[in-house]
XYZ file of C-alpha atoms in Angstrom:
771
model
C -15.987 -24.329 -21.333
C -18.022 -24.401 -17.534
C -15.234 -21.233 -16.749
C -15.575 -19.643 -19.863
C -19.313 -19.187 -18.903
C -18.872 -18.119 -15.231
C -16.551 -15.718 -16.523
C -18.828 -14.467 -19.527
C -21.863 -14.447 -16.239
C -19.266 -12.754 -14.330
C -18.994 -10.097 -16.995
C -23.276 -10.085 -17.882
C -23.479 -9.020 -14.595
C -21.123 -6.887 -13.396
C -21.591 -4.841 -16.963
C -25.770 -4.802 -15.690
C -24.525 -3.537 -12.084
C -22.006 -0.886 -13.496
C -24.634 0.461 -15.568
C -27.332 0.484 -12.997
C -25.553 2.375 -11.057
C -24.373 4.860 -14.451
C -28.287 5.100 -14.647
C -28.923 5.987 -10.990
C -25.916 9.076 -10.966
C -27.755 10.730 -13.789
C -31.248 10.141 -12.424
C -29.661 11.115 -10.145
C -28.187 14.851 -11.228
C -31.641 15.550 -13.391
C -33.680 15.430 -10.210
C -31.094 17.617 -8.094
C -30.848 20.128 -11.401
C -35.070 20.111 -11.755
C -35.332 20.303 -7.873
C -31.219 20.789 -5.998
C -32.028 17.761 -4.097
C -32.029 14.053 -4.142
C -33.783 11.397 -2.535
C -31.842 7.431 -2.246
C -31.170 5.340 -0.358
C -28.256 2.226 -0.251
C -26.905 -0.144 2.210
C -23.956 -0.612 4.541
C -22.412 -3.123 5.833
C -20.608 -1.739 8.661
C -22.263 1.187 9.686
C -20.016 1.964 12.634
C -17.218 2.421 9.542
C -18.909 4.648 7.849
C -21.359 6.905 8.488
C -19.717 9.115 10.632
C -17.663 9.848 7.043
C -21.062 10.421 5.453
C -23.067 12.378 7.698
C -20.221 14.601 6.855
C -21.390 14.478 2.785
C -24.420 14.134 2.395
C -27.727 14.658 5.327
C -28.982 11.500 6.720
C -32.121 11.521 7.395
C -32.949 7.519 8.782
C -31.431 4.043 9.365
C -33.210 1.514 9.391
C -31.209 -1.977 9.744
C -28.420 -1.370 6.955
C -29.834 0.586 4.710
C -29.196 4.697 4.966
C -32.156 7.045 3.934
C -30.413 10.215 2.642
C -30.375 13.345 0.583
C -27.850 14.942 -1.514
C -27.888 18.257 -3.594
C -25.097 19.034 -6.071
C -22.203 19.128 -4.037
C -22.690 16.832 -1.801
C -23.460 13.968 -4.852
C -19.988 14.916 -6.825
C -18.330 14.936 -2.722
C -20.415 10.872 -2.118
C -19.220 9.441 -5.464
C -16.472 9.182 -4.520
C -16.886 6.821 -1.345
C -18.341 4.154 -4.947
C -20.839 3.418 -2.901
C -24.779 1.455 -5.815
C -27.097 3.926 -4.541
C -31.159 3.993 -5.541
C -32.780 7.033 -6.403
C -36.494 7.384 -4.336
C -38.933 9.078 -4.749
C -38.888 12.314 -2.522
C -41.446 11.867 0.402
C -42.915 15.396 -0.819
C -44.071 13.475 -4.333
C -46.173 10.065 -2.753
C -49.908 12.359 -2.650
C -50.742 15.366 -3.394
C -52.187 16.247 0.094
C -54.827 18.890 1.149
C -53.967 22.652 0.807
C -56.359 25.862 1.932
C -56.541 29.347 0.886
C -56.836 32.013 3.077
C -60.460 32.579 3.106
C -61.548 28.629 3.548
C -57.920 27.831 6.112
C -59.378 31.055 8.354
C -63.143 28.583 8.570
C -62.036 25.065 9.517
C -62.226 24.678 12.869
C -60.728 20.412 11.802
C -57.528 21.468 11.376
C -57.181 18.309 9.016
C -55.892 20.754 6.058
C -52.226 22.061 4.951
C -52.679 26.170 4.526
C -50.903 27.693 1.626
C -47.873 30.223 1.998
C -50.804 32.543 2.369
C -53.750 30.963 4.647
C -49.994 31.112 6.766
C -50.063 34.055 6.504
C -52.954 36.301 7.671
C -53.666 32.823 9.885
C -50.715 34.176 12.642
C -52.109 37.834 11.812
C -55.346 36.535 12.888
C -54.393 35.308 16.326
C -53.224 38.709 17.517
C -56.217 40.217 15.629
C -58.364 37.520 17.359
C -56.005 37.697 20.991
C -53.954 41.325 20.945
C -53.359 41.503 24.244
C -51.708 38.273 24.630
C -49.409 37.404 21.746
C -47.954 39.054 19.552
C -45.918 38.628 15.786
C -42.595 39.036 15.035
C -41.158 38.636 11.666
C -37.380 36.945 12.470
C -36.442 37.952 8.949
C -36.628 37.169 5.503
C -35.773 34.055 2.978
C -33.595 33.975 -0.194
C -36.778 34.217 -2.419
C -38.394 36.610 -0.040
C -41.155 34.549 2.471
C -41.098 35.699 6.405
C -39.347 33.986 9.318
C -42.604 34.294 11.511
C -42.755 33.773 15.154
C -45.570 34.278 16.851
C -45.145 34.891 21.497
C -48.094 34.431 24.109
C -47.892 35.286 27.448
C -50.603 36.873 29.444
C -48.825 39.665 30.208
C -46.586 41.408 27.157
C -44.918 43.961 29.482
C -43.680 41.248 31.257
C -39.918 39.962 30.796
C -38.912 37.845 34.046
C -40.499 34.830 32.774
C -38.790 32.529 30.892
C -38.230 31.350 27.791
C -39.683 29.010 25.714
C -39.143 27.903 21.789
C -41.296 26.100 19.917
C -39.834 25.476 16.408
C -40.486 23.556 13.489
C -40.088 22.184 9.930
C -36.323 23.256 9.760
C -36.449 20.533 6.608
C -39.531 22.505 4.876
C -40.500 18.955 3.923
C -41.027 17.389 7.188
C -44.512 19.345 7.790
C -46.284 17.026 10.919
C -45.666 20.181 13.298
C -46.084 22.664 11.183
C -50.104 21.768 11.476
C -49.568 21.199 15.043
C -47.993 24.438 16.070
C -50.511 26.052 14.628
C -53.152 24.684 16.643
C -50.789 23.936 19.750
C -50.721 28.217 19.395
C -55.155 28.665 19.030
C -55.629 25.974 21.534
C -53.132 28.189 24.287
C -54.974 31.346 23.592
C -59.004 29.530 22.762
C -58.085 27.363 26.533
C -56.973 31.073 28.343
C -59.022 30.762 32.024
C -60.116 27.683 31.174
C -58.275 25.032 31.288
C -55.772 24.624 33.886
C -52.632 23.896 32.915
C -52.565 26.430 29.332
C -53.339 28.898 31.800
C -50.944 28.006 33.818
C -48.186 28.154 31.065
C -49.667 31.028 29.610
C -49.088 33.154 32.523
C -45.434 31.819 33.658
C -43.873 30.992 30.245
C -42.671 33.884 27.128
C -44.110 31.618 24.892
C -42.606 31.729 21.420
C -43.979 29.440 18.052
C -41.889 29.338 14.842
C -44.657 26.677 13.284
C -42.598 27.457 9.565
C -39.083 27.441 9.862
C -37.902 26.979 6.187
C -40.684 28.476 4.551
C -38.030 28.162 0.906
C -38.525 24.324 1.257
C -41.766 24.300 2.372
C -43.297 26.186 -1.026
C -40.817 25.095 -3.264
C -43.631 23.764 -5.622
C -45.735 26.869 -5.687
C -46.918 28.784 -2.995
C -50.125 27.138 -3.026
C -49.437 23.872 -2.593
C -46.528 21.686 0.033
C -45.749 19.354 -2.697
C -42.291 18.858 -3.897
C -41.311 20.081 -0.519
C -37.973 20.247 -0.639
C -35.672 19.089 2.769
C -33.264 21.721 1.777
C -33.634 25.971 1.507
C -34.036 27.614 -2.154
C -30.112 26.895 -2.914
C -30.539 22.903 -1.805
C -28.325 23.423 1.617
C -30.011 21.558 4.215
C -30.198 23.779 7.117
C -29.841 22.009 10.489
C -26.293 21.228 9.144
C -25.830 24.873 8.620
C -25.159 25.709 12.152
C -21.747 26.721 13.486
C -21.214 23.745 15.907
C -18.689 22.167 19.259
C -16.961 19.966 17.823
C -16.203 21.339 13.729
C -16.909 24.238 14.756
C -18.565 27.617 12.092
C -18.720 25.724 8.778
C -19.164 21.903 9.841
C -21.176 21.380 6.367
C -18.717 23.719 4.139
C -21.609 26.510 3.174
C -21.663 29.941 3.569
C -24.272 30.190 7.033
C -27.732 30.324 4.824
C -29.780 33.453 4.743
C -32.591 31.632 7.126
C -29.712 30.372 8.896
C -27.835 33.547 10.305
C -31.442 35.230 10.583
C -32.226 32.428 13.851
C -28.727 32.917 14.841
C -29.358 36.794 16.270
C -32.603 35.694 17.334
C -31.691 33.214 19.319
C -28.436 35.796 20.488
C -31.770 38.421 21.220
C -33.154 36.271 23.601
C -32.727 33.908 26.331
C -34.661 30.273 25.967
C -34.410 28.921 28.810
C -35.781 25.543 26.982
C -36.674 24.651 22.991
C -37.541 21.701 21.119
C -37.797 21.693 16.964
C -39.969 19.751 15.059
C -39.520 17.038 12.649
C -40.655 13.706 10.299
C -39.765 10.224 9.149
C -39.010 8.641 12.309
C -41.158 8.459 15.597
C -38.706 9.285 18.434
C -37.619 11.484 20.974
C -33.281 12.808 19.874
C -31.856 14.732 23.051
C -28.799 16.097 22.877
C -25.589 15.915 22.300
C -25.988 14.644 18.282
C -22.301 15.455 17.415
C -19.979 14.145 20.047
C -20.425 10.918 21.987
C -20.576 12.759 25.166
C -22.671 12.647 27.153
C -24.913 15.738 28.220
C -24.317 16.875 31.847
C -28.329 16.653 32.217
C -28.283 13.025 30.199
C -30.952 12.812 33.592
C -32.780 15.060 33.017
C -33.029 14.511 29.186
C -34.276 10.886 29.646
C -36.974 11.630 32.935
C -38.636 14.640 29.881
C -37.795 12.742 26.577
C -39.348 9.890 28.491
C -42.281 12.214 30.061
C -42.881 12.889 25.889
C -43.011 9.835 24.800
C -45.213 7.392 27.427
C -47.220 10.308 27.782
C -47.414 9.999 23.358
C -48.368 6.267 23.345
C -50.774 6.764 26.233
C -53.339 8.534 23.675
C -52.155 7.570 20.402
C -52.482 3.660 18.829
C -50.274 0.819 19.238
C -46.697 0.897 17.679
C -46.730 4.972 17.309
C -43.725 7.076 19.204
C -41.745 3.317 19.412
C -38.675 4.425 17.162
C -35.201 3.448 18.885
C -35.763 2.840 22.274
C -38.917 3.098 22.706
C -39.665 6.732 21.276
C -36.466 7.641 22.835
C -32.711 8.512 21.992
C -29.268 9.970 22.534
C -28.860 11.360 19.344
C -25.134 10.460 19.091
C -26.430 6.570 19.279
C -28.585 6.532 16.489
C -26.112 8.642 13.890
C -23.888 11.487 14.623
C -24.314 14.785 12.411
C -22.339 18.261 12.668
C -24.131 21.810 12.471
C -27.378 20.658 14.074
C -29.945 23.480 15.795
C -30.139 21.076 18.618
C -26.369 21.246 18.969
C -26.160 24.924 18.589
C -29.190 26.274 20.796
C -27.776 23.196 24.082
C -23.701 24.658 23.460
C -23.504 28.154 22.658
C -27.153 29.702 24.066
C -26.782 27.263 27.697
C -30.270 26.263 25.908
C -32.116 22.836 26.721
C -32.933 21.967 23.004
C -34.340 18.846 21.915
C -35.714 17.493 18.260
C -39.072 15.762 17.765
C -39.410 12.987 15.280
C -43.447 12.783 15.152
C -44.494 11.162 12.135
C -42.542 8.024 9.996
C -44.170 9.824 7.215
C -43.040 13.359 6.662
C -45.906 14.268 4.616
C -48.902 12.837 6.372
C -52.889 12.718 4.626
C -54.303 15.324 5.603
C -57.058 13.841 6.803
C -54.434 12.413 9.132
C -53.840 15.713 10.472
C -56.211 15.130 13.149
C -54.872 11.717 15.263
C -51.286 13.241 15.729
C -52.953 16.627 17.192
C -54.491 13.983 19.539
C -51.080 11.878 19.312
C -49.481 14.572 21.233
C -50.747 18.191 22.141
C -50.694 16.857 26.426
C -46.464 15.969 25.419
C -46.035 19.391 23.934
C -47.641 20.572 26.932
C -46.436 18.614 29.750
C -42.817 19.458 28.254
C -43.424 23.723 27.725
C -44.361 23.139 31.492
C -40.747 22.005 32.486
C -39.125 25.058 32.189
C -40.137 25.703 35.230
C -38.943 23.172 37.591
C -36.064 22.363 39.067
C -34.380 25.986 40.614
C -34.619 29.405 39.176
C -34.793 33.454 40.850
C -32.832 36.679 40.251
C -29.419 37.595 40.363
C -29.189 41.421 41.952
C -26.168 43.752 42.826
C -26.694 43.277 46.097
C -25.167 47.638 46.214
C -28.091 49.147 44.756
C -30.679 45.727 44.026
C -29.714 46.553 40.286
C -29.696 43.258 38.573
C -27.314 41.510 36.907
C -26.100 39.064 34.533
C -24.479 36.120 35.879
C -23.075 32.651 35.861
C -24.988 29.180 37.552
C -22.408 26.321 38.045
C -23.314 24.098 39.272
C -19.890 22.656 41.027
C -18.789 19.151 39.591
C -22.041 18.758 37.190
C -21.651 21.332 34.156
C -19.523 21.330 31.565
C -19.695 21.653 27.704
C -21.481 25.151 28.343
C -24.688 23.685 29.989
C -23.854 25.913 33.201
C -26.685 28.871 32.537
C -26.962 32.403 33.027
C -29.370 34.865 34.074
C -30.123 37.695 31.620
C -31.319 41.518 32.053
C -33.759 43.249 32.447
C -35.187 41.033 35.772
C -31.821 39.641 35.906
C -34.090 35.999 36.419
C -32.618 33.167 35.648
C -33.780 29.178 35.505
C -32.178 25.840 35.581
C -33.486 22.834 34.933
C -32.720 20.048 36.423
C -32.864 16.101 37.478
C -33.504 15.533 41.148
C -31.102 16.026 43.284
C -28.393 17.447 45.846
C -25.883 20.376 43.802
C -23.354 22.480 44.316
C -24.144 25.685 42.810
C -22.071 28.978 42.728
C -23.560 32.016 41.391
C -20.531 34.438 39.636
C -19.507 37.584 38.062
C -16.518 39.358 37.477
C -16.150 42.505 39.633
C -17.947 40.423 42.188
C -17.861 38.383 45.386
C -19.377 34.223 44.451
C -22.440 33.059 46.202
C -21.929 29.040 46.788
C -24.970 27.298 47.843
C -23.905 24.356 49.547
C -26.039 20.458 48.869
C -29.000 22.576 47.597
C -31.805 20.486 46.705
C -33.832 19.710 43.680
C -36.741 17.588 43.237
C -38.073 16.623 39.926
C -41.268 18.334 38.277
C -40.707 20.541 40.903
C -39.749 24.917 41.290
C -37.055 25.418 44.043
C -36.761 29.420 44.552
C -33.786 30.729 45.378
C -33.221 34.438 44.786
C -29.565 35.897 44.999
C -27.861 39.235 46.071
C -23.742 39.080 44.566
C -21.557 41.453 46.658
C -19.261 43.811 43.953
C -15.788 43.846 44.979
C -15.182 47.826 45.519
C -11.657 47.906 46.379
C -8.953 48.535 43.859
C -7.473 45.779 42.610
C -5.596 45.323 39.356
C -6.237 42.078 37.553
C -5.704 40.790 34.659
C -6.105 37.657 31.288
C -4.321 37.257 28.373
C -5.440 34.991 25.874
C -2.239 32.484 25.635
C -0.026 32.526 28.306
C 1.425 29.171 26.147
C 2.569 29.158 22.554
C 5.528 29.259 20.809
C 8.631 31.922 19.430
C 6.693 34.396 17.489
C 3.487 34.615 18.884
C 1.477 37.504 19.928
C -0.488 37.943 23.029
C -3.915 40.379 23.371
C -4.236 41.279 27.543
C -7.105 42.640 29.218
C -7.515 44.383 31.961
C -9.408 42.635 34.950
C -9.787 45.488 37.685
C -11.572 46.013 40.163
C -12.944 49.308 42.050
C -14.368 52.826 40.938
C -12.416 55.233 39.372
C -9.529 54.256 37.968
C -8.273 56.719 35.256
C -3.984 55.195 34.372
C -2.878 51.401 34.045
C 0.877 50.782 33.363
C 1.882 47.211 32.018
C 5.221 45.818 32.024
C 6.243 43.517 29.802
C 9.107 40.751 30.048
C 10.876 39.793 27.225
C 7.801 41.287 25.190
C 7.597 43.764 21.580
C 7.289 46.585 23.213
C 8.599 46.287 27.075
C 5.506 48.329 28.040
C 1.649 50.019 27.553
C -0.475 52.354 28.877
C -2.930 51.504 26.818
C -6.309 49.711 28.828
C -6.259 46.507 26.758
C -2.310 46.248 25.253
C -2.852 43.826 21.392
C -0.624 41.877 20.128
C 2.469 42.183 22.356
C 5.357 40.356 20.439
C 7.635 37.461 22.351
C 10.321 36.410 19.851
C 12.293 34.336 22.492
C 11.489 31.175 24.119
C 11.767 31.645 28.117
C 9.396 32.309 30.630
C 8.126 35.533 31.219
C 6.541 37.979 33.700
C 3.758 40.491 32.948
C 2.791 43.804 35.346
C -0.429 45.661 35.458
C -0.344 49.212 37.948
C -3.975 50.548 37.786
C -5.006 54.034 39.465
C -7.655 55.791 39.913
C -9.007 59.288 40.794
C -7.925 60.232 44.084
C -4.114 59.137 42.972
C -4.823 55.430 44.373
C -2.886 52.529 43.178
C -2.468 48.575 43.090
C -0.260 46.102 41.546
C -0.144 43.152 39.805
C 2.574 41.015 39.068
C 2.799 37.995 38.020
C 5.811 35.868 37.251
C 6.242 33.719 34.230
C 3.076 34.310 33.980
C 3.694 33.956 29.645
C 6.043 30.227 28.588
C 6.833 30.927 25.292
C 8.456 27.774 24.036
C 10.445 26.399 20.147
C 8.181 24.710 18.419
C 8.113 21.090 17.605
C 5.909 19.480 14.759
C 5.332 15.597 13.820
C 7.773 14.230 11.190
C 8.960 10.931 10.918
C 12.164 11.440 13.259
C 13.871 10.439 16.997
C 14.992 13.651 18.181
C 16.056 15.114 22.161
C 13.602 18.191 23.125
C 12.404 18.796 26.689
C 10.442 22.060 27.054
C 9.178 22.588 23.226
C 5.166 22.599 22.398
C 4.620 19.769 20.641
C 2.590 19.774 17.475
C 0.492 17.933 14.627
C 2.425 18.161 11.021
C -0.006 21.505 10.848
C 1.456 23.386 13.258
C -1.676 25.554 14.144
C -3.886 24.489 10.923
C -4.805 21.515 10.356
C -2.655 18.415 9.718
C -3.218 16.558 5.534
C -4.890 14.160 4.213
C -3.094 10.266 3.922
C -0.014 11.121 6.840
C 2.074 8.747 8.314
C 4.570 9.735 10.483
C 6.371 8.458 13.719
C 8.653 10.238 15.592
C 9.982 9.477 19.453
C 11.060 11.960 20.776
C 13.964 11.904 23.736
C 14.992 14.207 27.277
C 17.306 15.952 26.525
C 18.568 15.718 29.982
C 20.390 12.593 31.704
C 18.268 10.933 34.416
C 15.125 12.366 32.966
C 11.508 11.130 31.701
C 9.312 12.476 28.713
C 6.073 14.006 30.369
C 3.437 15.197 27.644
C 0.258 17.314 28.624
C -2.203 17.504 26.092
C -3.518 20.420 26.176
C -6.060 20.860 22.575
C -7.098 17.664 21.161
C -8.942 17.126 18.307
C -8.317 14.062 15.313
C -11.383 13.121 13.251
C -13.906 10.203 15.515
C -14.578 7.138 14.797
C -15.912 4.690 17.611
C -13.060 1.929 16.449
C -10.351 5.142 15.752
C -10.094 3.071 12.059
C -10.199 6.234 10.164
C -7.197 9.267 11.995
C -5.603 8.227 15.315
C -2.855 8.893 17.602
C -0.919 6.143 19.086
C 1.508 6.186 22.117
C 3.859 4.170 22.753
C 6.670 3.821 26.334
C 9.867 3.861 24.568
C 12.130 4.612 22.175
C 9.663 2.820 19.528
C 6.716 1.161 18.548
C 7.680 -2.046 19.952
C 7.681 -0.775 23.281
C 4.384 -1.578 24.922
C 1.367 0.928 23.321
C 0.023 3.412 26.005
C -3.237 4.124 23.635
C -4.691 5.252 20.294
C -6.587 8.411 20.575
C -9.186 10.437 18.277
C -11.763 12.825 18.857
C -11.756 14.688 21.682
C -10.802 12.690 24.059
C -7.150 13.603 24.640
C -4.356 11.640 25.644
C -4.788 14.166 28.944
C -0.847 14.091 30.206
C 1.964 11.009 29.968
C 4.657 10.351 31.258
C 7.502 7.791 29.759
C 7.667 4.934 32.393
C 10.717 2.718 31.010
C 14.855 3.758 31.468
C 15.127 5.782 28.832
C 13.326 7.984 29.419
C 10.589 8.656 25.180
C 8.267 8.382 24.290
C 7.375 7.358 20.427
C 4.840 8.281 18.910
C 2.618 6.892 15.499
C -0.120 9.467 13.824
C -2.351 8.297 10.423
C -4.385 9.992 8.377
C -6.688 8.967 5.670
C -8.236 10.666 2.373
C -10.942 12.420 3.701
C -11.479 14.457 7.174
C -8.444 16.794 8.055
C -8.907 18.354 12.129
C -7.043 20.612 14.065
C -4.834 18.357 15.285
C -3.445 18.795 19.610
C -1.342 21.074 21.025
C 0.575 19.488 23.867
C 3.827 20.750 25.719
C 6.736 18.254 26.122
C 9.050 18.383 29.660
C 11.526 16.287 31.340
C 11.253 15.267 35.472
C 14.124 14.368 36.225
C 12.402 11.818 39.007
C 9.827 9.315 37.620
C 6.544 10.332 37.754
C 4.673 13.784 37.858
C 5.849 15.046 41.023
C 5.018 18.931 41.537
C 7.796 18.839 45.212
C 11.364 18.337 44.964
C 12.009 17.895 48.928
C 10.875 15.216 49.751
C 10.527 12.577 46.942
C 7.564 10.207 45.704
C 7.054 8.326 43.451
C 3.640 6.836 42.036
C 3.819 4.082 38.654
C 1.701 2.836 37.625
C 1.515 6.306 35.364
C -1.301 6.717 34.324
C -2.678 4.291 36.031
C -5.977 1.880 35.786
C -6.593 -0.091 38.954
C -3.737 -0.221 41.469
C -1.217 2.687 42.465
C 1.883 2.020 43.889
C 3.274 4.773 46.263
C 6.227 4.776 47.350
C 8.379 7.629 49.367
C 11.977 8.391 51.152
C 9.360 8.677 54.331
C 7.378 6.973 56.743
C 4.166 6.736 55.446
C 0.964 8.003 58.484
C -1.729 8.422 55.454
C -3.059 8.802 51.904
C -5.889 10.981 51.047
C -6.312 11.441 46.681
C -8.637 14.504 46.647
C -8.893 16.677 42.513
C -7.643 19.465 42.413
C -9.649 21.648 43.773
C -9.338 19.879 47.016
C -12.539 17.365 46.657
C -11.600 14.385 48.792
C -11.898 10.679 47.248
C -9.832 8.132 49.062
C -8.247 8.495 52.865
C -6.455 5.082 53.807
C -3.917 4.956 56.882
C -0.112 3.369 56.318
C 3.043 2.785 58.104
C 4.682 1.918 55.800
C 7.256 3.732 52.791
C 5.849 2.309 49.976
C 2.088 1.565 49.777
C -0.348 -0.056 47.599
C -4.422 2.285 46.596
C -7.094 0.831 44.793
C -8.405 3.489 42.737
C -10.626 1.786 40.210
C -13.606 3.615 42.147
C -12.949 6.172 40.513
C -13.603 7.766 37.206
C -10.924 8.683 34.581
C -9.302 12.396 35.536
C -6.324 13.930 36.557
C -6.169 13.881 40.861
C -3.822 14.967 43.247
C -2.034 12.439 45.681
C -0.946 13.853 49.419
C 1.203 11.475 51.340
C 1.714 12.466 54.563
C 3.848 11.771 57.159
C 4.799 12.222 61.068
C 7.828 15.130 60.185
C 6.932 15.195 55.698
C 4.894 15.158 53.405
C 4.427 15.095 49.752
C 2.286 15.521 46.692
C 2.107 14.536 43.186
C -0.441 14.598 40.718
C -1.794 10.582 38.873
C -3.610 10.253 35.784
C -6.910 7.802 36.270
C -7.277 6.193 32.574
C-alpha cells in the first residue's frame, strides 16, 4: 500500500511539473506573439557545462548564483526548448512601473534630468545642443531604423575642422530596455558643452578629443510601446533581434546568432568603418560592473593590465560618489567578459578585434529602467568616472606617421613586439596621419610599418600610467625597383586555386610577367592573377618579373612557394601516409553533429616518425572540453599515452610521435549542437626523432612537446645551449661539456622555440614545442 501511495504521489507531482512547464511555454509564446520577446529565468546545476551552448541559443542577460536570466524571441525559444530545462516567465523589466516621461516643451525647460525624454523630445534635445553651441558640436544621423527612427550621434570638438584629435565614442542602450545610460549620456553632452571654458577637465577633454556620443542605439526597442513612453521597451529591435549578439565575431564568424545583420547593425558597422575610434564604451543595465574584453573567448586581451587599470579607476571613482554597495558586482565592480559569461556577436569584441579600438561594456544600474527620480543620482555616481575614462584616450604614446620623402601623412601599422596579438595593434589614420596607443606603463619595443616602406623600430620605449609620450615617425619609402608578391594560400589540397597579388616596389611599374610551375595557366601578364589552378601534388616555384617605364626590370623567384598535398579527412581507419593535408571529417566545411571517429596514421616510410602541424583549429569550446574535442595518442591505438585533449581555438600546435611505430592516433567527438570549422593540419614524416631543421650534424630533443625538463643529444661535444624564439630573442643560455644535456624549460610560456646546440667545430638547430 505504501508503494502505491508513493507512486501515486510521484505521478501527481510529475504531472504538476509537466503541467507547469506546458503553461510556461504557452505563456512565453503568447508574450512573444505580442511583444516579439519574452523575459524568463531558469536554474542550472553546472553552469560551466551548459552556458556556452545556451549563450548561442538565447540572449543571456545575467547570472545570479545558479539562476540564469535571459530573453528569447520565437526562434530562440524553440531552440531553448530542445534543452528541456524548466523555466519561469518573468515580467519584462520595462513593465515593472510606468516611468515619468516628458515631451519636447517640458524636456527642453527641465534642468534636473529627472525624467525620460519621449522620442520627439530626444530629437529636439539633440538638435537644441547644436543650436546653442553651433561652433562646438554637430549632429550626425548614422541611419534610419526599421521603423523609421533616427540613429543620432553628437560630435563635440572645440574645432570641428580639426581632424588630428583622437576619436572617442560613447553609446548607450543597444538593449532598448536598459535606459540609465540614455539619460546619463544626454546629460554628459550638456555638461561638456556648458562647462567648456570654466571647468578644467571638461575644457581639456573638448580641446583635445574628438568626442562622439550616441545616447540611443536602439530607438525601436526603447519605444516599442510607442514614441511617448519607454514603458514596454524591448531588449531587441523591431524584429526581436538582440543587436548585441548580431555583430561579426572574432571566433564565430559573421553571423554567430544565425540572423542577418540588422539595419541598425549595418549602420553602426559603416559608421565604425568611416572613423578611427581609439576608445569607446557602451552603456548597459541589469548589473553594476565594468566588463572588459574579451567576451567571446577565454584568451586574455593583450592589454589586460591596462584594462584592469582603467576599469578599476572607473569603478573605484563611482564608489567614492555613490551609496555603499553600488558598482560592486563580481570583483567589486570589474570583470573580464568571458569570466562572467561568454557571448558571441557582441559590439565590444567587434570594435576591439575588427577596428583595433579599445571598447568596454559599462553595466551601470542593477535595475534596467530605474524610476525617473533616481536618474539624477546615477549622474552623480557616474559622471566623474565617465570623464576619467574618456581622458584615458590621450595617454600612452601617440604622434603622427609621415612619408620621409614628402612629409605627407600615411596610414601605417603600430605593432608592439612580444605584446600585440588578436588584432590589438593600432593604425594611424588620414588625413592627419595620427595614431594613438593607450597602454599600461612599461618598456616596449614598437615597430611602425607600411607596405612599400622600410619599417622603423623603437626599442625600450618607456611609458608611464596616465601620461602622454609624443613620438612622431617618418617612414622612408623603398624607391628601388623590387619585385614582390603574395599568394592568398600557399598550402592546400589537389585541385585548389590561388590568387596572387603584386607587392612590388618602385615607381613607374608598367609590366608584369608571372611564371607558375605546376599551375594552370603556366604564365600571366596581369598585375594580380586570380584562380591559378593546381591539379597535382608537389612543391612548385613561382616567379615574377616587373618592368618600369625606363625598361629596367626586377625578378623574384621563390622556390617551392606553392605546396599542394593530397587531402586526408578524419574517418574510422588506420592508414599510412606522409605529406598530406589532414582535415576533420567536414574537410573545408564544418564538421558534423554526433561524430565519433578514431583514426590512426602511421608513416609510409621505414625508420620515420609522424609529425603533424596544426595550422587551423576551431572546435566548439567548453572549459573541460566535454562537448566537441580532439584527443591525440602517442601510438597505434587509444591505449597509447594521451598527449592531450583540445577544443576551442587552443591549437595542438606541432605534435611529433615518440614511439617505435612513429604513429599517432586521433579521436574526435562532437555532440548534437554547435559545429565549427574544425582543423587543417600538415602531416609529414621525419627520418629522425624530433623536429630538427638540420640533417647534419644530428640533434635529438625529447620529450617533444616538453613541459619542463628537456633532454638534448647530439653526435658532437656541446659547449653551450641557447633557447630563443623564432625572432631570435634569447631566453635561456647554458654552458655544457657533453653530448647529452638536460635543461629546465619550466619558466618558458607555451609556444615554439629554437634550440641551438653549439660545439667547438659543429652546431645544430632544432625546434621544440613547450606546453
